[in-house]
């Protein structure tokens, strides 16, 4: 059994993707350091996004070696990538729009509001903290789970071990919690009010559906009472995600 | 007719890449991290050059040369990896970048120190050859990458002591004119980078060490090649040169 499938991992694709991420990080870092402008949080956001993608690939390559592939960066070729890209585009658009003269004029003309978007240091620090904790929790979840982790919900009847130790002793779905903290943290970092609300709504809906679906399988197809017991002992802890009591 | 056309069209888009590398020798996270680091290095230096050209930042000429130098170096490492993984896939490992070569990093550090030291100690003493340096760097890089492309499976970053079936005597393309075009390429690439920086001391010392290294290595390597290919190689040797001065 090979370590991983080499045909799913063309090295030139991996190198080019990492190179592009590095180029974005380097450019954003240089622009951040050269001039402190009102767009600095946006450069920080692009750096963080690249770190997120790279972390997804490296964590998969390191902790779930068997399932790694060139698409494990989660930038393209996977379910949900287009939606995530759309969300990022909206995020950037809101950041730029709320700092533009057009926005000031519109609010003044229609609502009589004199508006000036201020950079909020607390918001930036809180956002960075959420992002850092989120990435840490997600990476730790992938490490703890080892080969049991997947970017896709497993629906086969393979023999699997229920992980209840480490980070899984604190949270039932730490990789989802990590992603939630990361995504919401980005909105807090940028000070995007609308993006924050939309993210909270979309993520609540998405994780509720996904977790309920996943836990149904974990109970009825794989672990049975063992998982019910685990579910009673360990909380979900993802804010605003209210799950059904019965499966 | 229509089906045939569609079939042809479909075939032309088919992704025919097939991996031959050994997964136990390629740690994908290391490959990704090395690529990331090189990407950061290239873009930081490129951005600094652009900002300097636009007068947004005030870089001294020495800093701009160092920016260019670091781009040359990063591109060199990347092309080493790309050439290996595209043209000699079975030999790829996670240091096909050759980033683990400490001697090269020492050369980079000393090169940067010389140009900075020169600028600080002798600010009015400016002798450099940026255009010539740039052209020689391109010549060297082009030769080396073309050599790796032409040799394909017969190329290796390490001297081979055993003759493998996939090893053929390559005498076409750039090998028609140069016996060791990858060494030729590296030799002149190094000269080009130092001319670009205007580093006379590193150029002189580096030339001395590099010439001796290639002189020894080529003599050593050609013993094996004559062993592998016999008279064919001897005949080839009389037609093609090394391209490195004073190495026959």
Short mmCIF file of C-alpha atoms in Angstrom, two decimals:
data_model
loop_
_atom_site.label_atom_id
_atom_site.label_comp_id
_atom_site.label_asym_id
_atom_site.label_seq_id
_atom_site.Cartn_x
_atom_site.Cartn_y
_atom_site.Cartn_z
CA UNK A 1 0.00 0.00 0.00
CA UNK A 2 1.53 3.29 -1.12
CA UNK A 3 1.78 6.15 1.35
CA UNK A 4 -0.61 8.18 -0.81
CA UNK A 5 -1.89 8.16 -4.38
CA UNK A 6 0.81 9.78 -6.49
CA UNK A 7 -1.50 10.21 -9.47
CA UNK A 8 -3.81 12.41 -7.38
CA UNK A 9 -0.81 14.51 -6.44
CA UNK A 10 0.89 15.98 -9.51
CA UNK A 11 3.84 17.75 -7.94
CA UNK A 12 3.90 20.64 -10.40
CA UNK A 13 0.29 21.49 -9.46
CA UNK A 14 1.13 21.44 -5.75
CA UNK A 15 4.22 23.60 -6.29
CA UNK A 16 2.36 26.11 -8.47
CA UNK A 17 -0.48 26.41 -5.96
CA UNK A 18 1.90 26.92 -3.03
CA UNK A 19 3.93 29.34 -5.11
CA UNK A 20 0.82 31.41 -5.86
CA UNK A 21 -0.16 31.44 -2.18
CA UNK A 22 3.39 32.51 -1.30
CA UNK A 23 3.28 35.27 -3.90
CA UNK A 24 0.05 36.65 -2.42
CA UNK A 25 1.43 36.45 1.12
CA UNK A 26 4.70 38.14 0.11
CA UNK A 27 3.02 40.95 -1.79
CA UNK A 28 0.46 41.62 0.94
CA UNK A 29 3.13 41.49 3.64
CA UNK A 30 5.31 43.98 1.77
CA UNK A 31 2.43 46.39 1.18
CA UNK A 32 1.37 46.09 4.84
CA UNK A 33 4.83 46.98 6.08
CA UNK A 34 5.58 49.72 3.57
CA UNK A 35 2.43 51.74 4.16
CA UNK A 36 -0.02 51.59 7.03
CA UNK A 37 -3.21 52.41 5.17
CA UNK A 38 -6.88 51.90 5.79
CA UNK A 39 -6.58 48.79 3.60
CA UNK A 40 -4.11 47.07 5.92
CA UNK A 41 -6.78 44.75 7.41
CA UNK A 42 -7.60 43.63 3.86
CA UNK A 43 -3.96 42.68 3.22
CA UNK A 44 -3.95 40.85 6.55
CA UNK A 45 -7.09 39.03 5.43
CA UNK A 46 -5.48 37.87 2.18
CA UNK A 47 -2.42 36.62 4.09
CA UNK A 48 -4.64 34.73 6.53
CA UNK A 49 -6.68 33.18 3.74
CA UNK A 50 -3.51 31.86 2.08
CA UNK A 51 -2.31 30.47 5.40
CA UNK A 52 -5.69 28.75 5.80
CA UNK A 53 -5.45 27.07 2.38
CA UNK A 54 -1.86 25.99 2.94
CA UNK A 55 -2.75 24.68 6.39
CA UNK A 56 -5.54 22.55 4.92
CA UNK A 57 -3.12 20.93 2.49
CA UNK A 58 -0.20 20.47 4.88
CA UNK A 59 -2.40 19.11 7.67
CA UNK A 60 -3.97 16.63 5.27
CA UNK A 61 -0.56 15.64 3.88
CA UNK A 62 0.85 15.23 7.37
CA UNK A 63 -2.03 13.70 9.34
CA UNK A 64 -4.29 12.12 6.74
CA UNK A 65 -1.63 11.07 4.29
CA UNK A 66 -3.69 8.38 2.60
CA UNK A 67 -6.36 10.78 1.38
CA UNK A 68 -4.18 13.75 0.41
CA UNK A 69 -4.47 15.11 -3.10
CA UNK A 70 -3.45 18.23 -4.99
CA UNK A 71 -6.98 19.57 -4.43
CA UNK A 72 -6.63 19.32 -0.64
CA UNK A 73 -5.84 23.04 -0.51
CA UNK A 74 -9.65 23.36 -0.87
CA UNK A 75 -9.32 26.18 -3.39
CA UNK A 76 -10.90 24.32 -6.30
CA UNK A 77 -12.17 20.90 -7.25
CA UNK A 78 -14.13 20.27 -4.05
CA UNK A 79 -17.75 20.74 -3.02
CA UNK A 80 -18.32 24.13 -1.45
CA UNK A 81 -15.28 25.85 -3.00
CA UNK A 82 -17.38 28.13 -5.19
CA UNK A 83 -19.58 29.13 -2.27
CA UNK A 84 -16.52 29.91 -0.16
CA UNK A 85 -15.03 31.97 -2.98
CA UNK A 86 -18.31 33.86 -3.35
CA UNK A 87 -18.31 34.60 0.37
CA UNK A 88 -14.75 35.91 0.16
CA UNK A 89 -15.62 38.14 -2.77
CA UNK A 90 -18.57 39.59 -0.87
CA UNK A 91 -16.32 40.10 2.15
CA UNK A 92 -13.77 42.08 0.17
CA UNK A 93 -16.49 44.05 -1.58
CA UNK A 94 -18.13 45.05 1.71
CA UNK A 95 -14.80 46.10 3.20
CA UNK A 96 -13.96 48.34 0.26
CA UNK A 97 -17.50 49.70 -0.19
CA UNK A 98 -17.96 50.73 3.43
CA UNK A 99 -14.76 52.79 3.20
CA UNK A 100 -15.61 54.47 -0.07
CA UNK A 101 -17.03 57.92 -0.79
CA UNK A 102 -19.99 56.33 -2.58
CA UNK A 103 -21.11 54.75 0.67
CA UNK A 104 -20.76 58.03 2.57
CA UNK A 105 -22.79 59.89 -0.05
CA UNK A 106 -25.51 57.24 -0.23
CA UNK A 107 -26.04 57.14 3.52
CA UNK A 108 -26.10 60.92 3.68
CA UNK A 109 -28.54 61.26 0.77
CA UNK A 110 -31.02 58.57 1.84
CA UNK A 111 -30.75 58.48 5.62
CA UNK A 112 -29.17 61.80 6.52
CA UNK A 113 -26.40 59.94 8.32
CA UNK A 114 -22.94 61.45 8.51
CA UNK A 115 -20.88 58.28 8.33
CA UNK A 116 -17.18 57.62 8.67
CA UNK A 117 -15.84 54.11 8.96
CA UNK A 118 -13.18 53.97 11.65
CA UNK A 119 -10.58 51.26 12.04
CA UNK A 120 -11.35 49.53 15.29
CA UNK A 121 -8.24 48.13 16.97
CA UNK A 122 -10.25 45.94 19.33
CA UNK A 123 -12.10 44.41 16.40
CA UNK A 124 -8.82 43.67 14.63
CA UNK A 125 -7.25 42.06 17.68
CA UNK A 126 -10.36 40.01 18.47
CA UNK A 127 -10.60 38.88 14.84
CA UNK A 128 -6.95 37.81 14.76
CA UNK A 129 -7.38 35.91 18.03
CA UNK A 130 -10.45 34.07 16.74
CA UNK A 131 -8.65 33.18 13.52
CA UNK A 132 -5.56 31.91 15.33
CA UNK A 133 -7.60 29.82 17.78
CA UNK A 134 -9.80 28.55 14.95
CA UNK A 135 -6.87 27.39 12.82
CA UNK A 136 -5.24 25.83 15.87
CA UNK A 137 -8.37 23.88 16.82
CA UNK A 138 -8.93 22.73 13.25
CA UNK A 139 -5.34 21.55 12.83
CA UNK A 140 -5.37 19.83 16.21
CA UNK A 141 -8.61 18.07 15.25
CA UNK A 142 -7.04 16.75 12.04
CA UNK A 143 -3.98 15.62 13.96
CA UNK A 144 -5.95 13.92 16.75
CA UNK A 145 -8.34 12.23 14.37
CA UNK A 146 -5.61 10.92 12.07
CA UNK A 147 -6.91 8.74 9.28
CA UNK A 148 -10.48 8.89 10.62
CA UNK A 149 -10.81 12.51 9.51
CA UNK A 150 -12.17 13.35 6.10
CA UNK A 151 -13.16 16.47 4.23
CA UNK A 152 -16.22 14.44 3.24
CA UNK A 153 -18.77 12.74 5.43
CA UNK A 154 -18.00 9.02 5.52
CA UNK A 155 -21.04 6.93 4.68
CA UNK A 156 -19.40 3.56 4.25
CA UNK A 157 -19.44 0.84 6.84
CA UNK A 158 -15.68 0.61 7.37
CA UNK A 159 -14.35 -0.34 10.75
CA UNK A 160 -13.54 2.92 12.45
CA UNK A 161 -12.49 3.96 15.91
CA UNK A 162 -14.54 6.57 17.73
CA UNK A 163 -12.15 9.33 18.79
CA UNK A 164 -13.04 10.73 22.21
CA UNK A 165 -9.66 11.90 23.50
CA UNK A 166 -7.70 15.13 23.18
CA UNK A 167 -9.57 17.94 21.49
CA UNK A 168 -12.46 15.52 20.88
CA UNK A 169 -12.86 15.26 24.64
CA UNK A 170 -13.80 18.94 24.69
CA UNK A 171 -15.75 19.38 21.45
CA UNK A 172 -17.68 16.86 19.38
CA UNK A 173 -16.87 18.55 16.08
CA UNK A 174 -13.68 20.55 16.66
CA UNK A 175 -12.83 20.89 12.98
CA UNK A 176 -16.19 22.57 12.36
CA UNK A 177 -15.76 24.78 15.43
CA UNK A 178 -12.30 25.73 14.16
CA UNK A 179 -13.67 26.65 10.75
CA UNK A 180 -16.51 28.64 12.36
CA UNK A 181 -14.05 30.66 14.46
CA UNK A 182 -11.88 31.23 11.39
CA UNK A 183 -14.72 32.40 9.14
CA UNK A 184 -16.40 34.61 11.74
CA UNK A 185 -12.99 35.89 12.87
CA UNK A 186 -12.30 37.15 9.34
CA UNK A 187 -15.46 39.27 9.41
CA UNK A 188 -14.57 40.64 12.85
CA UNK A 189 -11.04 41.43 11.66
CA UNK A 190 -12.36 43.43 8.72
CA UNK A 191 -15.15 45.07 10.72
CA UNK A 192 -17.78 43.83 8.27
CA UNK A 193 -21.15 44.02 10.04
CA UNK A 194 -23.26 42.66 7.18
CA UNK A 195 -20.73 39.93 6.43
CA UNK A 196 -20.73 38.93 10.08
CA UNK A 197 -24.51 38.49 10.17
CA UNK A 198 -24.57 36.60 6.86
CA UNK A 199 -21.72 34.35 7.95
CA UNK A 200 -23.41 33.53 11.23
CA UNK A 201 -26.63 32.69 9.40
CA UNK A 202 -25.08 30.62 6.62
CA UNK A 203 -22.73 28.74 8.92
CA UNK A 204 -25.52 27.96 11.40
CA UNK A 205 -27.66 26.55 8.62
CA UNK A 206 -24.79 24.65 7.02
CA UNK A 207 -23.39 23.08 10.18
CA UNK A 208 -26.83 22.17 11.55
CA UNK A 209 -27.68 20.22 8.41
CA UNK A 210 -24.26 18.66 8.08
CA UNK A 211 -23.85 17.67 11.72
CA UNK A 212 -27.35 16.21 12.02
CA UNK A 213 -26.80 14.21 8.84
CA UNK A 214 -23.37 13.10 9.98
CA UNK A 215 -24.45 12.16 13.49
CA UNK A 216 -27.38 10.14 12.17
CA UNK A 217 -24.86 7.97 10.34
CA UNK A 218 -22.48 7.86 13.27
CA UNK A 219 -25.25 6.49 15.49
CA UNK A 220 -27.30 4.33 13.14
CA UNK A 221 -24.62 2.97 10.83
CA UNK A 222 -21.33 2.99 12.70
CA UNK A 223 -21.10 3.40 16.46
CA UNK A 224 -24.62 3.03 17.87
CA UNK A 225 -24.99 3.57 21.61
CA UNK A 226 -21.32 4.39 21.99
CA UNK A 227 -21.83 7.59 20.04
CA UNK A 228 -25.07 8.42 21.88
CA UNK A 229 -23.13 8.22 25.12
CA UNK A 230 -20.36 10.42 23.68
CA UNK A 231 -22.97 12.88 22.46
CA UNK A 232 -24.39 13.15 25.98
CA UNK A 233 -20.97 13.71 27.53
CA UNK A 234 -19.40 16.13 25.07
CA UNK A 235 -21.01 19.31 23.80
CA UNK A 236 -21.03 20.64 20.28
CA UNK A 237 -20.08 24.18 21.35
CA UNK A 238 -20.51 25.79 17.95
CA UNK A 239 -22.35 29.05 18.66
CA UNK A 240 -25.85 29.40 17.18
CA UNK A 241 -25.93 25.80 16.01
CA UNK A 242 -28.92 24.23 17.75
CA UNK A 243 -29.22 20.52 17.04
CA UNK A 244 -32.21 18.23 17.27
CA UNK A 245 -32.36 16.21 20.49
CA UNK A 246 -33.48 13.02 18.75
CA UNK A 247 -31.64 11.43 15.87
CA UNK B 1 -17.76 13.27 -38.96
CA UNK B 2 -19.27 15.14 -36.03
CA UNK B 3 -18.56 12.31 -33.61
CA UNK B 4 -15.03 11.98 -34.88
CA UNK B 5 -14.46 15.69 -34.35
CA UNK B 6 -15.88 15.58 -30.85
CA UNK B 7 -13.76 12.58 -30.08
CA UNK B 8 -10.63 14.37 -31.26
CA UNK B 9 -11.57 17.43 -29.28
CA UNK B 10 -12.19 15.35 -26.23
CA UNK B 11 -8.88 13.56 -26.58
CA UNK B 12 -6.94 16.78 -26.91
CA UNK B 13 -8.21 17.92 -23.51
CA UNK B 14 -7.45 14.68 -21.77
CA UNK B 15 -5.07 14.98 -18.85
CA UNK B 16 -2.38 12.43 -19.58
CA UNK B 17 -0.04 13.04 -16.67
CA UNK B 18 1.06 9.89 -14.89
CA UNK B 19 3.08 9.98 -11.68
CA UNK B 20 6.24 7.91 -11.44
CA UNK B 21 7.78 9.34 -8.29
CA UNK B 22 8.21 7.41 -5.06
CA UNK B 23 5.80 8.72 -2.36
CA UNK B 24 8.19 7.65 0.41
CA UNK B 25 10.75 10.14 -0.93
CA UNK B 26 8.33 13.04 -1.38
CA UNK B 27 6.77 14.57 1.72
CA UNK B 28 4.06 16.73 0.17
CA UNK B 29 3.87 19.16 3.08
CA UNK B 30 7.60 19.84 2.75
CA UNK B 31 7.22 20.41 -0.98
CA UNK B 32 4.33 22.80 -0.33
CA UNK B 33 6.19 24.71 2.39
CA UNK B 34 9.35 25.10 0.30
CA UNK B 35 7.30 26.36 -2.64
CA UNK B 36 5.49 28.77 -0.34
CA UNK B 37 8.76 30.14 1.00
CA UNK B 38 10.16 30.67 -2.49
CA UNK B 39 6.90 32.31 -3.58
CA UNK B 40 7.08 34.72 -0.64
CA UNK B 41 10.72 35.51 -1.40
CA UNK B 42 10.04 36.25 -5.07
CA UNK B 43 6.98 38.40 -4.43
CA UNK B 44 8.50 40.41 -1.56
CA UNK B 45 11.55 41.25 -3.65
CA UNK B 46 9.53 41.91 -6.78
CA UNK B 47 7.14 44.19 -4.87
CA UNK B 48 10.06 46.08 -3.34
CA UNK B 49 11.57 46.62 -6.81
CA UNK B 50 8.25 47.89 -8.15
CA UNK B 51 7.67 50.20 -5.17
CA UNK B 52 11.22 51.50 -5.51
CA UNK B 53 10.80 52.13 -9.23
CA UNK B 54 7.60 54.08 -8.45
CA UNK B 55 9.45 56.06 -5.74
CA UNK B 56 7.00 54.87 -3.09
CA UNK B 57 9.95 53.60 -1.09
CA UNK B 58 13.53 54.82 -1.24
CA UNK B 59 15.72 51.81 -1.88
CA UNK B 60 19.42 52.32 -2.41
CA UNK B 61 20.76 50.78 -5.64
CA UNK B 62 22.36 48.03 -3.54
CA UNK B 63 18.98 47.00 -2.11
CA UNK B 64 17.47 46.86 -5.59
CA UNK B 65 20.32 44.64 -6.77
CA UNK B 66 19.81 42.37 -3.78
CA UNK B 67 16.09 42.20 -4.62
CA UNK B 68 16.97 41.06 -8.13
CA UNK B 69 19.56 38.62 -6.85
CA UNK B 70 17.10 36.94 -4.49
CA UNK B 71 14.61 36.60 -7.34
CA UNK B 72 17.28 34.91 -9.51
CA UNK B 73 18.12 32.54 -6.68
CA UNK B 74 14.48 31.65 -5.95
CA UNK B 75 13.72 31.06 -9.62
CA UNK B 76 16.81 28.85 -9.83
CA UNK B 77 15.59 26.61 -7.00
CA UNK B 78 12.07 26.44 -8.44
CA UNK B 79 13.31 25.51 -11.90
CA UNK B 80 15.49 22.78 -10.38
CA UNK B 81 12.36 21.23 -8.90
CA UNK B 82 10.13 21.78 -11.94
CA UNK B 83 12.73 20.37 -14.31
CA UNK B 84 13.10 17.27 -12.16
CA UNK B 85 9.40 16.64 -11.58
CA UNK B 86 8.36 17.36 -15.17
CA UNK B 87 11.24 15.71 -17.06
CA UNK B 88 12.56 13.09 -14.67
CA UNK B 89 9.60 12.37 -12.44
CA UNK B 90 10.81 9.06 -11.05
CA UNK B 91 13.85 10.79 -9.51
CA UNK B 92 11.88 13.50 -7.72
CA UNK B 93 12.33 13.86 -4.00
CA UNK B 94 11.28 16.63 -1.64
CA UNK B 95 14.65 18.29 -2.02
CA UNK B 96 14.76 18.37 -5.78
CA UNK B 97 14.79 22.11 -5.11
CA UNK B 98 18.34 21.49 -3.74
CA UNK B 99 17.51 23.85 -0.87
CA UNK B 100 19.34 21.53 1.53
CA UNK B 101 22.72 22.49 0.05
CA UNK B 102 24.26 24.60 2.84
CA UNK B 103 27.23 25.72 0.71
CA UNK B 104 24.87 27.50 -1.68
CA UNK B 105 23.23 29.38 1.19
CA UNK B 106 26.65 30.47 2.45
CA UNK B 107 27.41 31.85 -1.01
CA UNK B 108 24.12 33.77 -0.96
CA UNK B 109 24.80 35.28 2.46
CA UNK B 110 28.38 36.24 1.61
CA UNK B 111 27.24 37.74 -1.71
CA UNK B 112 24.73 39.95 0.05
CA UNK B 113 27.29 40.91 2.69
CA UNK B 114 29.82 41.92 0.04
CA UNK B 115 27.47 44.25 -1.81
CA UNK B 116 26.24 45.80 1.44
CA UNK B 117 29.77 46.10 2.82
CA UNK B 118 31.07 47.58 -0.41
CA UNK B 119 28.24 50.14 -0.43
CA UNK B 120 28.92 51.11 3.17
CA UNK B 121 32.72 51.24 3.00
CA UNK B 122 33.20 52.61 -0.52
CA UNK B 123 29.98 54.46 -1.43
CA UNK B 124 31.53 56.24 -4.41
CA UNK B 125 33.37 53.19 -5.76
CA UNK B 126 30.73 51.77 -8.07
CA UNK B 127 31.73 49.11 -10.53
CA UNK B 128 28.95 46.81 -11.60
CA UNK B 129 27.67 45.23 -14.76
CA UNK B 130 23.91 44.76 -14.28
CA UNK B 131 22.95 44.30 -17.92
CA UNK B 132 25.78 41.88 -18.66
CA UNK B 133 25.03 40.10 -15.39
CA UNK B 134 21.36 39.79 -16.28
CA UNK B 135 22.13 38.35 -19.72
CA UNK B 136 24.63 35.86 -18.33
CA UNK B 137 22.15 34.76 -15.64
CA UNK B 138 19.53 34.10 -18.32
CA UNK B 139 22.07 32.24 -20.46
CA UNK B 140 23.07 30.08 -17.51
CA UNK B 141 19.54 29.35 -16.31
CA UNK B 142 18.33 28.62 -19.84
CA UNK B 143 21.22 26.24 -20.49
CA UNK B 144 20.72 24.36 -17.24
CA UNK B 145 16.96 23.95 -17.61
CA UNK B 146 17.29 23.02 -21.30
CA UNK B 147 19.91 20.44 -20.33
CA UNK B 148 17.59 18.86 -17.77
CA UNK B 149 14.79 18.87 -20.34
CA UNK B 150 16.97 17.31 -23.05
CA UNK B 151 18.54 14.64 -20.83
CA UNK B 152 15.25 13.75 -19.09
CA UNK B 153 15.70 10.40 -17.29
CA UNK B 154 19.44 10.41 -17.90
CA UNK B 155 19.90 13.55 -15.79
CA UNK B 156 20.50 13.31 -12.06
CA UNK B 157 21.49 15.69 -9.28
CA UNK B 158 23.83 12.95 -8.06
CA UNK B 159 26.62 11.20 -9.96
CA UNK B 160 25.46 7.72 -10.97
CA UNK B 161 27.82 4.82 -10.44
CA UNK B 162 25.57 2.17 -11.96
CA UNK B 163 24.38 2.06 -15.53
CA UNK B 164 20.58 1.84 -15.62
CA UNK B 165 18.51 0.84 -18.64
CA UNK B 166 16.90 4.27 -18.76
CA UNK B 167 20.32 5.93 -19.01
CA UNK B 168 21.19 6.72 -22.60
CA UNK B 169 24.06 8.72 -24.02
CA UNK B 170 22.47 12.05 -24.93
CA UNK B 171 24.16 13.73 -27.88
CA UNK B 172 21.36 15.80 -29.37
CA UNK B 173 19.98 19.27 -28.64
CA UNK B 174 22.17 21.33 -26.33
CA UNK B 175 24.30 18.23 -25.71
CA UNK B 176 25.42 18.40 -29.33
CA UNK B 177 27.52 21.43 -28.44
CA UNK B 178 28.19 21.00 -24.72
CA UNK B 179 29.10 17.81 -22.87
CA UNK B 180 27.92 19.11 -19.49
CA UNK B 181 25.41 21.86 -20.24
CA UNK B 182 23.94 21.79 -16.74
CA UNK B 183 27.38 22.47 -15.26
CA UNK B 184 28.01 25.08 -17.96
CA UNK B 185 24.67 26.65 -17.05
CA UNK B 186 25.34 26.75 -13.32
CA UNK B 187 28.88 28.06 -13.80
CA UNK B 188 27.76 30.99 -15.94
CA UNK B 189 24.63 31.58 -13.83
CA UNK B 190 26.89 32.10 -10.82
CA UNK B 191 29.12 34.50 -12.77
CA UNK B 192 26.04 36.40 -13.93
CA UNK B 193 24.65 36.83 -10.41
CA UNK B 194 27.94 38.26 -9.14
CA UNK B 195 28.26 40.62 -12.12
CA UNK B 196 24.70 41.76 -11.43
CA UNK B 197 25.67 42.54 -7.82
CA UNK B 198 29.07 43.95 -8.78
CA UNK B 199 30.79 41.60 -6.33
CA UNK B 200 34.41 41.21 -7.43
CA UNK B 201 35.70 39.34 -4.38
CA UNK B 202 32.97 36.69 -4.30
CA UNK B 203 33.25 36.41 -8.08
CA UNK B 204 36.98 35.70 -7.91
CA UNK B 205 36.80 33.32 -4.96
CA UNK B 206 33.68 31.60 -6.26
CA UNK B 207 35.18 31.14 -9.70
CA UNK B 208 38.22 29.52 -8.17
CA UNK B 209 36.20 27.08 -6.04
CA UNK B 210 33.60 26.38 -8.69
CA UNK B 211 36.17 25.77 -11.41
CA UNK B 212 38.02 23.30 -9.19
CA UNK B 213 34.79 21.59 -8.21
CA UNK B 214 33.63 21.13 -11.80
CA UNK B 215 37.11 20.17 -12.99
CA UNK B 216 37.26 17.38 -10.43
CA UNK B 217 33.64 16.33 -10.85
CA UNK B 218 33.73 16.21 -14.64
CA UNK B 219 36.91 14.11 -14.66
CA UNK B 220 35.44 11.80 -12.04
CA UNK B 221 32.06 11.56 -13.75
CA UNK B 222 33.51 10.92 -17.19
CA UNK B 223 35.32 7.84 -15.91
CA UNK B 224 31.90 6.33 -15.25
CA UNK B 225 30.50 7.56 -18.54
CA UNK B 226 33.34 5.97 -20.50
CA UNK B 227 32.71 2.81 -18.50
CA UNK B 228 28.99 2.94 -19.35
CA UNK B 229 29.19 3.92 -23.01
CA UNK B 230 32.74 3.06 -24.09
CA UNK B 231 33.95 4.30 -27.46
CA UNK B 232 30.68 6.15 -28.07
CA UNK B 233 31.52 8.51 -25.25
CA UNK B 234 35.14 8.92 -26.31
CA UNK B 235 33.97 9.89 -29.80
CA UNK B 236 31.41 12.25 -28.31
CA UNK B 237 34.05 13.82 -26.08
CA UNK B 238 36.15 14.77 -29.10
CA UNK B 239 33.21 16.62 -30.68
CA UNK B 240 31.53 18.44 -27.79
CA UNK B 241 33.15 20.84 -25.33
CA UNK B 242 32.48 21.55 -21.67
CA UNK B 243 31.96 25.26 -22.26
CA UNK B 244 33.78 25.96 -19.01
CA UNK B 245 37.11 27.67 -19.70
CA UNK B 246 40.22 25.47 -19.36
CA UNK B 247 38.32 22.26 -18.65
CA UNK B 248 38.93 19.95 -21.60
#
